[in-house]
PDB file of C-alpha atoms in Angstrom:
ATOM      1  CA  UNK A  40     -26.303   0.296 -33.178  1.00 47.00           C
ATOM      2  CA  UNK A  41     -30.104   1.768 -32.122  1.00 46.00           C
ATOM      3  CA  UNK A  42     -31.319   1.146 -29.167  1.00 50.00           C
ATOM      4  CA  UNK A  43     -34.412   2.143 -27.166  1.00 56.00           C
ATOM      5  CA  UNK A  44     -32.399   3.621 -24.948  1.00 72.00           C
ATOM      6  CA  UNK A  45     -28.661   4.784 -25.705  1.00 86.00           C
ATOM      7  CA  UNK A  46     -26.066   5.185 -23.489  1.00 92.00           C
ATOM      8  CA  UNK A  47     -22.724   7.045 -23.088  1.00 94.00           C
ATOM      9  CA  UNK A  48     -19.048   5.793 -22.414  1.00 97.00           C
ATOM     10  CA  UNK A  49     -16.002   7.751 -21.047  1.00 97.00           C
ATOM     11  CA  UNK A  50     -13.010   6.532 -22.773  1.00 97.00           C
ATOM     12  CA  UNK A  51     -10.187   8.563 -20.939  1.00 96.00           C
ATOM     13  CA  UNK A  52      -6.499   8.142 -20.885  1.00 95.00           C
ATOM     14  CA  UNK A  53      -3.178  10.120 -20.944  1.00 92.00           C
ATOM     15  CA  UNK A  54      -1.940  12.197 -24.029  1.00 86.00           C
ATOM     16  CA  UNK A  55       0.027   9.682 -26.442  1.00 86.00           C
ATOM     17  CA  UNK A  56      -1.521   6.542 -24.813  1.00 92.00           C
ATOM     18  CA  UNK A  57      -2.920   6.507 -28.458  1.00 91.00           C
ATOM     19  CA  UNK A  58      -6.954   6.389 -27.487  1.00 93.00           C
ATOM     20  CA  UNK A  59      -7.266   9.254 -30.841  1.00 89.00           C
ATOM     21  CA  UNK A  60      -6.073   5.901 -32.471  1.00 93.00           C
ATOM     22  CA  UNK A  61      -8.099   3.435 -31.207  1.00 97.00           C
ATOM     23  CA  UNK A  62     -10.874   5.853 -31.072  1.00 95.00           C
ATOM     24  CA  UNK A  63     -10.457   6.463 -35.040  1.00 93.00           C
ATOM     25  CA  UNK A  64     -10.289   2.991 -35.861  1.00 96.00           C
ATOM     26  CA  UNK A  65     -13.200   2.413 -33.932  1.00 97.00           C
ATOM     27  CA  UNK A  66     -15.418   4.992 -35.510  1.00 95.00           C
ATOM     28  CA  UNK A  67     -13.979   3.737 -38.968  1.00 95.00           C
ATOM     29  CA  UNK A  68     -15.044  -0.043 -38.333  1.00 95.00           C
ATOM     30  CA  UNK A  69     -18.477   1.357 -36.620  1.00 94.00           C
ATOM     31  CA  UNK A  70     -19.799   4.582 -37.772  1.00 93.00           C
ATOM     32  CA  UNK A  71     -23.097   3.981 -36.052  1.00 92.00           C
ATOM     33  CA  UNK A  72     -21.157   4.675 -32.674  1.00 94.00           C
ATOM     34  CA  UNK A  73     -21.228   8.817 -32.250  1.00 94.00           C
ATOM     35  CA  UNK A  74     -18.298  10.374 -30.594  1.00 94.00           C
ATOM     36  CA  UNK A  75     -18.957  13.706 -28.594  1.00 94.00           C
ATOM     37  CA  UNK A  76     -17.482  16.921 -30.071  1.00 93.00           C
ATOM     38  CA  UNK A  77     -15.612  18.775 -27.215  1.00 91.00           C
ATOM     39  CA  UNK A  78     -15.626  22.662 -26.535  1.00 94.00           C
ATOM     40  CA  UNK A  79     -11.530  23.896 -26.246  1.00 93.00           C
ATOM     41  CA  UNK A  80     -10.449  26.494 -25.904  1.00 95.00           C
ATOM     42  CA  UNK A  81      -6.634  25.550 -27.301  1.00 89.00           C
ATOM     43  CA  UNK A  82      -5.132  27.183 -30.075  1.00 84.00           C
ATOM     44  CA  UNK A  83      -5.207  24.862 -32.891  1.00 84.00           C
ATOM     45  CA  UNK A  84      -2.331  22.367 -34.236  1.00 80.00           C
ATOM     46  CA  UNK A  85      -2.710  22.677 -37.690  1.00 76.00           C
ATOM     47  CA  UNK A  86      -4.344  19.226 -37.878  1.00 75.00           C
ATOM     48  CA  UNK A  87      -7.660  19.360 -40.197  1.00 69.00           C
ATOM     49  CA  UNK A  88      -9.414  16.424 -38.629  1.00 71.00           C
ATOM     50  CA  UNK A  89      -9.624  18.738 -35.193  1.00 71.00           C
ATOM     51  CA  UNK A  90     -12.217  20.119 -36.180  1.00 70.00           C
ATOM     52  CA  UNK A  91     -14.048  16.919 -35.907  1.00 76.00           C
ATOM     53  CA  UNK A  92     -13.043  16.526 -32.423  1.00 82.00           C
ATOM     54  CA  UNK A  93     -13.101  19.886 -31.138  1.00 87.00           C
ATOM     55  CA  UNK A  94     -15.270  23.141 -31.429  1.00 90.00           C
ATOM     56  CA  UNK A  95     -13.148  25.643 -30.606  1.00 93.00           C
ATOM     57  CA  UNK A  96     -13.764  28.859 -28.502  1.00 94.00           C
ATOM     58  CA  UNK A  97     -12.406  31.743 -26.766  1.00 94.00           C
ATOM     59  CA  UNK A  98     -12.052  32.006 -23.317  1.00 95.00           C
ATOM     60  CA  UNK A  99     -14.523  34.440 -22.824  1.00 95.00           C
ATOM     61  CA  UNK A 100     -17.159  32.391 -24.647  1.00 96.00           C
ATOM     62  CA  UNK A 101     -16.496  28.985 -23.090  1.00 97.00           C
ATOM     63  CA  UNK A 102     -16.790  30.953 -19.484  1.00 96.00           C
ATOM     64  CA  UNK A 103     -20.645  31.804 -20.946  1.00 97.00           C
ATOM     65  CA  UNK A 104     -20.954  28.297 -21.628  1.00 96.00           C
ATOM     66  CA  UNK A 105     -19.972  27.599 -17.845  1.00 96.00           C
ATOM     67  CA  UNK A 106     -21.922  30.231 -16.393  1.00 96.00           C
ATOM     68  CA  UNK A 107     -25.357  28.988 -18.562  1.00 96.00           C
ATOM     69  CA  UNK A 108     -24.960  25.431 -17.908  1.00 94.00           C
ATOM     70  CA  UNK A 109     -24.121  24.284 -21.162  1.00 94.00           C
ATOM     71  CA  UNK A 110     -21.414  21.790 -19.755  1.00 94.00           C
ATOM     72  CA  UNK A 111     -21.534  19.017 -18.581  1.00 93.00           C
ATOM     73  CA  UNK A 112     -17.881  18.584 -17.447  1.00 93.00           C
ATOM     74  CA  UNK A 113     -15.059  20.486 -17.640  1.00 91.00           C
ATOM     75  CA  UNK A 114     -11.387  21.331 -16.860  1.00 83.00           C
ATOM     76  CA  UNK A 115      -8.326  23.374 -17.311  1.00 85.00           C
ATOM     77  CA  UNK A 116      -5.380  21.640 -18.590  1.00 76.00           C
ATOM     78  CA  UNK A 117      -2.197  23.246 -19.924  1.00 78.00           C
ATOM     79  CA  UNK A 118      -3.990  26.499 -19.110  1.00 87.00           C
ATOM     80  CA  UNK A 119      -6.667  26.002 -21.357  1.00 92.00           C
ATOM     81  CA  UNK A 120     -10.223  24.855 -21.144  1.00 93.00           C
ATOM     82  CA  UNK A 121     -11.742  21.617 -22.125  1.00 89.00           C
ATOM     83  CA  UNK A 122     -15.224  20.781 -21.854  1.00 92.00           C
ATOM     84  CA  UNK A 123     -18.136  18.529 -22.651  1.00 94.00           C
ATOM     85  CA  UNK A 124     -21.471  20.448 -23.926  1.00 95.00           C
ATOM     86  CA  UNK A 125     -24.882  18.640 -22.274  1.00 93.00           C
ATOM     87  CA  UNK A 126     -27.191  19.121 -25.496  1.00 93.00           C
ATOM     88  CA  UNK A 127     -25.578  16.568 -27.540  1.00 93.00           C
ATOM     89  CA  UNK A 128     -25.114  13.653 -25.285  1.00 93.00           C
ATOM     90  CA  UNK A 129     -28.843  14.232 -23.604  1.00 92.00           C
ATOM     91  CA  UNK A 130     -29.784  14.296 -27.580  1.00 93.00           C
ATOM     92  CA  UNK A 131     -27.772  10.976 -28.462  1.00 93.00           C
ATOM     93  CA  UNK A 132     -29.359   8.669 -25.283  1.00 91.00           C
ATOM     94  CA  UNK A 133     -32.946  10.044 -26.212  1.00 91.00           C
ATOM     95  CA  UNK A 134     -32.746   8.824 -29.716  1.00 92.00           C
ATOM     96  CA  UNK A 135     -30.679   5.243 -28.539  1.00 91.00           C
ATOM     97  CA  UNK A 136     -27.357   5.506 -29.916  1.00 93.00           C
ATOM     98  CA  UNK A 137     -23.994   4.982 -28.336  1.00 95.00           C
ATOM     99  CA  UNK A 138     -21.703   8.293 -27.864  1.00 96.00           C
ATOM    100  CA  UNK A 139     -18.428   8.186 -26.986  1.00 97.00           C
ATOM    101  CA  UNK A 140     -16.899  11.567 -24.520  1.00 96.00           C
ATOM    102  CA  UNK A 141     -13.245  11.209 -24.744  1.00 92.00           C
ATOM    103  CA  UNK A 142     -12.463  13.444 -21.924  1.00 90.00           C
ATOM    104  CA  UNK A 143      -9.623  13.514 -19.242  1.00 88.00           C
ATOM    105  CA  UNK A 144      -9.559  11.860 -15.588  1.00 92.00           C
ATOM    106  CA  UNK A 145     -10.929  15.224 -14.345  1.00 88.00           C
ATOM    107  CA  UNK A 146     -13.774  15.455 -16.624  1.00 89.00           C
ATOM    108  CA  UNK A 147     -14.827  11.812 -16.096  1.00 94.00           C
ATOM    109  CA  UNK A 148     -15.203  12.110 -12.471  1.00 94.00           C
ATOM    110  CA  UNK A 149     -17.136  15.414 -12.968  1.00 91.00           C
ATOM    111  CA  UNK A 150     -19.211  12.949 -15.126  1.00 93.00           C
ATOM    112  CA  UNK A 151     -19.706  10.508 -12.626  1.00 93.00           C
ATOM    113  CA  UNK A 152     -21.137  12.906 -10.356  1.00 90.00           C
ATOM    114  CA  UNK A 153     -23.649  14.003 -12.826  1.00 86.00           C
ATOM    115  CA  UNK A 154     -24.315  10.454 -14.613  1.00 89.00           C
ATOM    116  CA  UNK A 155     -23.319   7.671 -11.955  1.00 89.00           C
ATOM    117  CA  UNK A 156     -24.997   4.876 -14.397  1.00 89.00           C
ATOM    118  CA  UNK A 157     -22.066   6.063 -16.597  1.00 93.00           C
ATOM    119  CA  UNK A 158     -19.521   2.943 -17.766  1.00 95.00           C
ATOM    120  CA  UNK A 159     -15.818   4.279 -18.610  1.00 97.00           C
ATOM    121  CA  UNK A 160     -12.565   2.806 -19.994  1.00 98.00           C
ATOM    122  CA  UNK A 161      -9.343   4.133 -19.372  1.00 98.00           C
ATOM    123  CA  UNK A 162      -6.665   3.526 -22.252  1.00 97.00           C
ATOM    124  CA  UNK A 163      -2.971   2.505 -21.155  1.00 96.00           C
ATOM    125  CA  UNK A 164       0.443   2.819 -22.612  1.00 93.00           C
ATOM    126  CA  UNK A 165       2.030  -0.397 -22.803  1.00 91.00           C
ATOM    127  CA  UNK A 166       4.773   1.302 -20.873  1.00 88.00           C
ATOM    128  CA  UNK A 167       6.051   4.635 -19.587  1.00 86.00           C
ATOM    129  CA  UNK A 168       9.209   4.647 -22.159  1.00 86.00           C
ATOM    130  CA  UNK A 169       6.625   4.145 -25.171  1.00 86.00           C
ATOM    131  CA  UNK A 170       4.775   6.772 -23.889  1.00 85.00           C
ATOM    132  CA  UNK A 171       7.653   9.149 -23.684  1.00 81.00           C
ATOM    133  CA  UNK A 172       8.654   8.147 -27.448  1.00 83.00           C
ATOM    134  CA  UNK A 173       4.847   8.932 -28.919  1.00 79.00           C
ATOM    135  CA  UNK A 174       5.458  12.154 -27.025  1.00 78.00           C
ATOM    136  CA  UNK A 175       8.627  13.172 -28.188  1.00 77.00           C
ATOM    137  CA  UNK A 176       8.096  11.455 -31.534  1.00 70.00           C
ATOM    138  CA  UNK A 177       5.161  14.183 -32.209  1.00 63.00           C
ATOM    139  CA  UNK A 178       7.888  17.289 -32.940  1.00 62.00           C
ATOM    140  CA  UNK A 179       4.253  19.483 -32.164  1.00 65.00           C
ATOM    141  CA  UNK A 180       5.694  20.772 -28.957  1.00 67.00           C
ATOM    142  CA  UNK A 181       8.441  22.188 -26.910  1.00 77.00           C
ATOM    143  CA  UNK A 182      10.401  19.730 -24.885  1.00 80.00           C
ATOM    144  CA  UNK A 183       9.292  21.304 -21.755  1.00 84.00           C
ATOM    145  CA  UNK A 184       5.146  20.848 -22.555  1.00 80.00           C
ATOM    146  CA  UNK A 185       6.636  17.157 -23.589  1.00 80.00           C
ATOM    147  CA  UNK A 186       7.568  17.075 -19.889  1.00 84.00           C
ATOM    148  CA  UNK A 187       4.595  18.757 -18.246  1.00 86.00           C
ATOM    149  CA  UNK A 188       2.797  16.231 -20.311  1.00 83.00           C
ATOM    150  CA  UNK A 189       4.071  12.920 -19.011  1.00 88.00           C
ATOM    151  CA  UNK A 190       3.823  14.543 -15.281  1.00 90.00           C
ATOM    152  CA  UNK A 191       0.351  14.734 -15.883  1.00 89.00           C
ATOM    153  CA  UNK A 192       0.081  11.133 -18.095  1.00 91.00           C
ATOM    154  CA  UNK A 193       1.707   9.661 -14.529  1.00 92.00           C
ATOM    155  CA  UNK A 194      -0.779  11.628 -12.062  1.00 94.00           C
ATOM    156  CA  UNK A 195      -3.909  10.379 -14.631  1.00 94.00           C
ATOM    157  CA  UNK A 196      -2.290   6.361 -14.971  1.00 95.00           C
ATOM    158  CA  UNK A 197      -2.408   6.803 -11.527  1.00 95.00           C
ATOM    159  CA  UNK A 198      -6.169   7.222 -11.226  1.00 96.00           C
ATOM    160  CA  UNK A 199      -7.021   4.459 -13.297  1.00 96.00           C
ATOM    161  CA  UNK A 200      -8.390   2.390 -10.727  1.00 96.00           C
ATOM    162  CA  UNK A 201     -11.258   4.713 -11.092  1.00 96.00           C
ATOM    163  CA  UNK A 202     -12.215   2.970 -14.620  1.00 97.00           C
ATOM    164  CA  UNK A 203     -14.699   0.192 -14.983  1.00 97.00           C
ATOM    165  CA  UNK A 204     -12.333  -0.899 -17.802  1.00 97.00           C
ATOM    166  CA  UNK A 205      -8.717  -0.991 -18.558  1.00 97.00           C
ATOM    167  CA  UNK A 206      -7.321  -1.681 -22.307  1.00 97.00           C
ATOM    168  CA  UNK A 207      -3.939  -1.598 -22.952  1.00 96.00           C
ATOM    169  CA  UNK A 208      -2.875  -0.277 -26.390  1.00 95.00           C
ATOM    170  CA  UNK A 209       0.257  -2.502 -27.131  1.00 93.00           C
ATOM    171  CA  UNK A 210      -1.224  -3.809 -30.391  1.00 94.00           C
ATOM    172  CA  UNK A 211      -3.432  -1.270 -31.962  1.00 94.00           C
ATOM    173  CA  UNK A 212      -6.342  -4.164 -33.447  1.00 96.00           C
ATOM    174  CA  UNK A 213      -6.389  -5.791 -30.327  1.00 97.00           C
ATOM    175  CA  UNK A 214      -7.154  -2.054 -28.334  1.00 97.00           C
ATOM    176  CA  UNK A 215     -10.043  -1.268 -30.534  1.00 97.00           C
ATOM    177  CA  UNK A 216     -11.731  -5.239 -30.660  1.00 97.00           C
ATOM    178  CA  UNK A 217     -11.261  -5.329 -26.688  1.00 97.00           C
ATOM    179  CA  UNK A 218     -13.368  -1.108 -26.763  1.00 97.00           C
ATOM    180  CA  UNK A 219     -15.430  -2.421 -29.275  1.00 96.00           C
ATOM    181  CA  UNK A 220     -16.297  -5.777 -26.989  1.00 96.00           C
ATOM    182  CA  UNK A 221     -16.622  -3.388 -24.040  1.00 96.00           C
ATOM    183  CA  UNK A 222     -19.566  -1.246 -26.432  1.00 94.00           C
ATOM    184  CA  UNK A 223     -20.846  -4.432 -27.185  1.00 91.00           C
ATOM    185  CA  UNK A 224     -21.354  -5.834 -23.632  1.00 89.00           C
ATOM    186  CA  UNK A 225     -22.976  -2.585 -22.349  1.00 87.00           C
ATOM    187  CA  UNK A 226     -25.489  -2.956 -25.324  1.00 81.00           C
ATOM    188  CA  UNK A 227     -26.453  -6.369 -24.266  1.00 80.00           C
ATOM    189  CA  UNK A 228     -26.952  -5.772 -20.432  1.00 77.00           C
ATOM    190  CA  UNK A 229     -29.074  -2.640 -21.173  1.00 67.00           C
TER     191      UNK A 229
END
């Protein structure tokens, strides 16, 4: 999927609305479609595939990263950072391919502000009680981080009037062909 000129998509939504999914199943069916490594600064789950999704740092060295300008978004959440280095999407538009930042509502509006030609998608729970279960059904954390974590899923469903797009991930196929006709589109009208 080269193009003279690439472009980036936020894809954004809360924790267990199941966008890792969609976002897997995407890159699966479309490996030419680049997904953005994010900067953390989390300790890690145990989970070998994180470290394609995250580089992680310490504190101290992510704060460098702030203070040089190597980010272009980022955000505390759960008292830890998150954050989106510059380099590689610049890198990924310059050479016309499609990069995906999976980042939080936070993040995306920090985005925004930076790249206002930006399109973004914001992935929904069919409903609060699945959410809960995909939470709970994890047995990763604590019943109270289950807790801070769909307080926070409710304060980011809230913002997702913000979006350009809304996909609903009731049926997993029908998420990622409705993403993938979203990439599609934006490939066409650019």
């Amino acid at each position: 999927m080269r193009m003279s000129k690439g472009f980036a998509l936020i894809v954004s939504g809360p924790s267990g609305s199941g966008k890792d999914t969609i976002l897997r199943t995407l890159f699966e069916q479309h490996p030419e479609i680049r997904f953005s490594i994010s900067t953390v600064t989390r300790p890690r789950r145990g989970d070998p595939k994180e470290d394609e999704k995250y580089t992680f740092v310490s504190r101290d060295r992510f704060e460098k990263m702030i203070e040089n300008g190597e980010l272009l978004e980022y955000n505390e959440y759960l008292e830890n950072y998150y954050g989106t280095p510059k380099k590689p999407i610049d890198d990924a538009i310059k050479n016309g391919d499609v990069i995906i930042l999976e980042i939080d509502v936070n993040g995306a509006a920090n985005v925004r502000k930076n790249m206002p030609q930006i399109k973004s998608v914001f992935i929904m729970p069919p409903s609060m009680e699945v959410l809960e279960d995909r939470l709970s059904g994890r047995g990763t954390e604590a019943a109270d981080t289950v807790k801070k974590r769909l307080d926070q899923a409710k304060a980011e469903i809230a913002r997702r009037d913000e979006y350009d797009y809304i996909v609903v991930n009731d049926v997993l196929e029908t998420a990622v062909d409705e993403l993938y006709n979203i990439i599609s589109n934006q490939i066409k009208n650019s």
